[in-house]
Structures are given as structure tokens and as C-alpha cells.
């Protein structure tokens, strides 16, 4: 079971990070009685990456936790985009 999870995670991160970094990542957990195999499919679209996890709750939980922690880190890091324009505005008024 551990090897299956590690292999699935390797498939997920095998894409170049630049492709995944600036896109919305959607993870779908699909459960089917008709399909007995476990699989992970990664679909790259224009502005999103969709990961379909079939019949494998452990991989779904792992990938969801990674995406959740990534979003938390993005919210915690301060964005300095507006500080430069703020400084420019203050300097132009003085």
C-alpha cells in the first residue's frame, strides 16, 4: 500500500513545478464499485490542474493535505506587491 501511495505522489509531482505552482489545483476522489483498480490521473488544462483519484482514500487525503498546506503557506506569507505602490504614493505626496 505504501508503494502505491508513493508512486501516485511521484506521478503528481513529476510535472514541472512551474506548471503546477501558479494554477488552481482541484482534487477529485472518485469511488466506483465497477472499477476495482486504484488509479490516479492528472489532467492539465489552461488554468487548472485536476487530479482524479479513483478508489484510493489514502492518496486523496495525502494530496488534499499537501494542497491545503500550500494554500495556508500562501496566506501566511506577506505579499509585497502593494507596498511598492504605497511607497510611491507616499513619496509623490511629500
CSV table of C-alpha atoms in Angstrom, one decimal:
chain,number,residue,atom,x,y,z
A,1,UNK,CA,0.0,0.0,0.0
A,2,UNK,CA,2.8,2.4,0.9
A,3,UNK,CA,4.5,1.9,-2.5
A,4,UNK,CA,1.2,2.7,-4.3
A,5,UNK,CA,0.9,6.0,-2.4
A,6,UNK,CA,4.5,6.9,-3.1
A,7,UNK,CA,4.1,6.0,-6.8
A,8,UNK,CA,1.0,8.1,-7.1
A,9,UNK,CA,2.6,11.0,-5.4
A,10,UNK,CA,5.6,10.7,-7.7
A,11,UNK,CA,3.2,11.0,-10.7
A,12,UNK,CA,1.7,14.1,-9.1
A,13,UNK,CA,5.0,15.9,-8.6
A,14,UNK,CA,6.6,14.7,-11.8
A,15,UNK,CA,5.2,17.7,-13.6
A,16,UNK,CA,7.5,20.7,-13.7
A,17,UNK,CA,6.7,22.9,-10.7
A,18,UNK,CA,6.3,26.0,-12.8
A,19,UNK,CA,3.2,24.4,-14.4
A,20,UNK,CA,1.7,23.5,-11.1
A,21,UNK,CA,2.7,26.4,-9.0
A,22,UNK,CA,0.5,29.2,-10.5
A,23,UNK,CA,-2.5,27.1,-11.3
A,24,UNK,CA,-5.6,26.1,-9.4
A,25,UNK,CA,-5.4,22.5,-8.3
A,26,UNK,CA,-8.5,20.5,-8.0
A,27,UNK,CA,-8.5,17.1,-6.5
A,28,UNK,CA,-11.5,14.7,-7.0
A,29,UNK,CA,-12.0,11.5,-5.1
A,30,UNK,CA,-13.9,9.0,-7.2
A,31,UNK,CA,-15.3,5.8,-5.7
A,32,UNK,CA,-16.7,3.1,-8.0
A,33,UNK,CA,-17.9,-0.4,-7.5
A,34,UNK,CA,-17.5,-1.1,-11.2
A,35,UNK,CA,-13.8,-0.4,-11.2
A,36,UNK,CA,-11.7,-2.5,-8.8
A,37,UNK,CA,-8.3,-1.0,-9.6
A,38,UNK,CA,-6.8,2.1,-7.9
A,39,UNK,CA,-5.5,4.9,-10.1
A,40,UNK,CA,-4.5,8.5,-10.2
A,41,UNK,CA,-5.0,10.6,-13.3
A,42,UNK,CA,-3.6,14.1,-13.7
A,43,UNK,CA,-5.2,16.4,-16.3
A,44,UNK,CA,-3.5,19.7,-17.2
A,45,UNK,CA,-5.9,22.4,-18.5
A,46,UNK,CA,-5.3,26.1,-19.3
A,47,UNK,CA,-5.6,27.5,-15.8
A,48,UNK,CA,-6.2,24.4,-13.6
A,49,UNK,CA,-4.7,21.1,-12.8
A,50,UNK,CA,-7.3,18.3,-12.0
A,51,UNK,CA,-6.2,15.2,-10.1
A,52,UNK,CA,-8.7,12.3,-10.2
A,53,UNK,CA,-8.1,9.7,-7.6
A,54,UNK,CA,-10.1,6.5,-8.1
A,55,UNK,CA,-10.8,4.2,-5.2
A,56,UNK,CA,-7.9,5.3,-3.0
A,57,UNK,CA,-8.7,7.4,0.0
A,58,UNK,CA,-5.2,7.4,1.3
A,59,UNK,CA,-3.8,9.1,-1.8
A,60,UNK,CA,-6.7,11.6,-1.9
A,61,UNK,CA,-6.1,12.5,1.8
A,62,UNK,CA,-2.4,13.0,1.1
A,63,UNK,CA,-2.8,15.2,-1.9
A,64,UNK,CA,-5.6,17.2,-0.2
A,65,UNK,CA,-3.4,17.8,2.8
A,66,UNK,CA,-0.5,19.0,0.5
A,67,UNK,CA,-2.7,21.4,-1.4
A,68,UNK,CA,-4.3,22.7,1.9
A,69,UNK,CA,-0.9,23.3,3.5
A,70,UNK,CA,0.3,25.1,0.3
A,71,UNK,CA,-2.7,27.4,0.5
A,72,UNK,CA,-2.1,28.1,4.2
A,73,UNK,CA,1.5,29.0,3.5
A,74,UNK,CA,0.5,31.3,0.7
A,75,UNK,CA,-1.9,33.1,3.1
A,76,UNK,CA,0.7,33.4,5.8
A,77,UNK,CA,3.4,34.9,3.6
A,78,UNK,CA,3.0,38.6,3.2
A,79,UNK,CA,2.6,40.0,-0.2
A,80,UNK,CA,4.8,42.9,-1.1
A,81,UNK,CA,3.1,43.8,-4.3
A,82,UNK,CA,1.2,46.8,-3.0
A,83,UNK,CA,3.9,48.1,-0.7
A,84,UNK,CA,5.9,49.4,-3.6
A,85,UNK,CA,3.0,51.3,-5.0
A,86,UNK,CA,2.1,52.5,-1.4
A,87,UNK,CA,5.7,53.9,-1.1
A,88,UNK,CA,5.4,55.6,-4.4
A,89,UNK,CA,2.2,57.2,-3.4
A,90,UNK,CA,3.6,58.5,-0.1
A,91,UNK,CA,6.7,59.9,-1.8
A,92,UNK,CA,4.8,61.6,-4.6
A,93,UNK,CA,2.6,63.4,-2.0
A,94,UNK,CA,5.5,64.7,0.0
